[in-house]
Amino acid sequence: MVLVCFTYVLSNAFNVFITSWEFIDFESLLHDHFSLYMTCTDLASMLAVLACMLRLPIYMANNREIRGIVMGCFVSEESRKKESSLSSRNRIINRQSKDLILKQIQSRQFQSQSSTL
């Protein structure tokens, strides 16, 4: 959320600058600094579009639910099933590894207890 706010503030900073300058001395903008004025207004417009464009990637990076929905639009059903089966297989392997490690620890504890008796 901080990144979304930061991009919004950054993109509107130029717009606030230009609007303030227009309010204070519009004549100097049109006559003395017209090329700078045109460049700044174009830059302000492009920054506003860029801020809007960056919102979805920011949300995707920080929200698992949105990331899943968006990725679901671009990934085929077959790829999702394959990924799901791989992740479930990895969960099974991880569970088996944990069980094996726990058994080894318990057996070592039992051996150390029996050797002390």
Short mmCIF file of C-alpha atoms in Angstrom, two decimals:
data_model
loop_
_atom_site.label_atom_id
_atom_site.label_comp_id
_atom_site.label_asym_id
_atom_site.label_seq_id
_atom_site.Cartn_x
_atom_site.Cartn_y
_atom_site.Cartn_z
CA MET A 1 0.00 0.00 0.00
CA VAL A 2 2.93 2.31 0.69
CA LEU A 3 4.23 1.80 -2.85
CA VAL A 4 0.84 2.66 -4.34
CA CYS A 5 0.69 5.86 -2.28
CA PHE A 6 4.30 6.71 -3.16
CA THR A 7 3.68 6.35 -6.91
CA TYR A 8 0.53 8.45 -6.60
CA VAL A 9 2.32 11.26 -4.73
CA LEU A 10 5.32 11.16 -7.04
CA SER A 11 3.19 11.29 -10.18
CA ASN A 12 1.12 14.19 -8.88
CA ALA A 13 4.08 16.25 -7.67
CA PHE A 14 4.70 17.62 -11.17
CA ASN A 15 1.01 18.35 -11.57
CA VAL A 16 0.95 20.34 -8.31
CA PHE A 17 4.08 22.23 -9.39
CA ILE A 18 2.57 23.15 -12.77
CA THR A 19 -0.79 24.11 -11.29
CA SER A 20 0.90 26.33 -8.71
CA TRP A 21 2.98 28.01 -11.38
CA GLU A 22 -0.12 28.55 -13.53
CA PHE A 23 -1.90 30.14 -10.59
CA ILE A 24 1.01 32.40 -9.63
CA ASP A 25 2.28 33.60 -13.03
CA PHE A 26 0.48 32.21 -16.06
CA GLU A 27 1.83 34.86 -18.43
CA SER A 28 5.48 33.91 -17.84
CA LEU A 29 4.61 30.30 -18.62
CA LEU A 30 3.08 31.17 -21.96
CA HIS A 31 5.67 33.71 -23.06
CA ASP A 32 8.99 33.04 -21.34
CA HIS A 33 8.95 29.34 -20.48
CA PHE A 34 6.52 27.82 -22.95
CA SER A 35 8.72 24.86 -23.95
CA LEU A 36 9.40 24.03 -20.28
CA TYR A 37 5.67 24.31 -19.56
CA MET A 38 4.78 21.93 -22.40
CA THR A 39 7.47 19.45 -21.33
CA CYS A 40 6.30 19.50 -17.71
CA THR A 41 2.64 19.03 -18.62
CA ASP A 42 3.52 16.09 -20.87
CA LEU A 43 5.73 14.61 -18.15
CA ALA A 44 2.95 15.02 -15.57
CA SER A 45 0.52 13.19 -17.85
CA MET A 46 2.98 10.38 -18.50
CA LEU A 47 3.74 10.01 -14.77
CA ALA A 48 0.03 9.76 -13.98
CA VAL A 49 -0.36 6.99 -16.57
CA LEU A 50 2.77 5.25 -15.26
CA ALA A 51 1.42 5.36 -11.69
CA CYS A 52 -1.83 3.75 -12.83
CA MET A 53 0.09 1.16 -14.84
CA LEU A 54 2.24 0.21 -11.83
CA ARG A 55 -0.70 -0.40 -9.49
CA LEU A 56 -1.47 -3.93 -10.73
CA PRO A 57 2.14 -5.18 -10.51
CA ILE A 58 2.42 -3.68 -7.02
CA TYR A 59 -0.81 -5.36 -5.93
CA MET A 60 0.30 -8.65 -7.51
CA ALA A 61 3.62 -8.54 -5.68
CA ASN A 62 1.96 -7.98 -2.31
CA ASN A 63 -1.38 -9.83 -2.48
CA ARG A 64 -1.47 -13.58 -3.03
CA GLU A 65 -5.18 -13.66 -3.94
CA ILE A 66 -4.85 -11.02 -6.67
CA ARG A 67 -1.67 -12.68 -7.95
CA GLY A 68 -3.50 -16.01 -8.25
CA ILE A 69 -6.44 -14.50 -10.10
CA VAL A 70 -4.28 -12.56 -12.56
CA MET A 71 -1.93 -15.48 -13.18
CA GLY A 72 -4.98 -17.68 -13.72
CA CYS A 73 -5.97 -15.45 -16.63
CA PHE A 74 -2.64 -15.95 -18.38
CA VAL A 75 -1.73 -19.53 -17.47
CA SER A 76 -3.50 -22.41 -19.18
CA GLU A 77 -5.65 -24.86 -17.23
CA GLU A 78 -3.21 -27.67 -18.05
CA SER A 79 -0.25 -25.74 -16.63
CA ARG A 80 -2.19 -24.95 -13.46
CA LYS A 81 -3.06 -28.63 -12.97
CA LYS A 82 0.56 -29.61 -13.55
CA GLU A 83 1.77 -26.98 -11.07
CA SER A 84 -0.83 -28.10 -8.55
CA SER A 85 0.22 -31.74 -8.82
CA LEU A 86 3.89 -30.76 -8.46
CA SER A 87 3.21 -28.70 -5.36
CA SER A 88 1.12 -31.48 -3.80
CA ARG A 89 3.90 -33.98 -4.58
CA ASN A 90 6.41 -31.62 -2.94
CA ARG A 91 4.18 -31.36 0.13
CA ILE A 92 4.09 -35.16 0.39
CA ILE A 93 7.87 -35.40 0.01
CA ASN A 94 8.37 -32.67 2.62
CA ARG A 95 6.02 -34.44 5.03
CA GLN A 96 7.86 -37.74 4.51
CA SER A 97 11.21 -36.02 5.05
CA LYS A 98 9.98 -34.45 8.27
CA ASP A 99 8.69 -37.82 9.49
CA LEU A 100 12.03 -39.46 8.69
CA ILE A 101 13.98 -36.73 10.47
CA LEU A 102 11.71 -37.00 13.53
CA LYS A 103 12.22 -40.78 13.63
CA GLN A 104 15.99 -40.33 13.45
CA ILE A 105 15.93 -37.79 16.27
CA GLN A 106 13.74 -40.02 18.42
CA SER A 107 15.97 -43.02 17.79
CA ARG A 108 19.08 -41.00 18.75
CA GLN A 109 17.36 -39.79 21.90
CA PHE A 110 16.37 -43.36 22.78
CA GLN A 111 19.93 -44.57 22.15
CA SER A 112 21.40 -41.83 24.31
CA GLN A 113 18.94 -42.59 27.11
CA SER A 114 19.63 -46.33 26.99
CA SER A 115 23.40 -45.78 26.97
CA THR A 116 23.20 -43.63 30.10
CA LEU A 117 21.25 -46.34 31.94
#
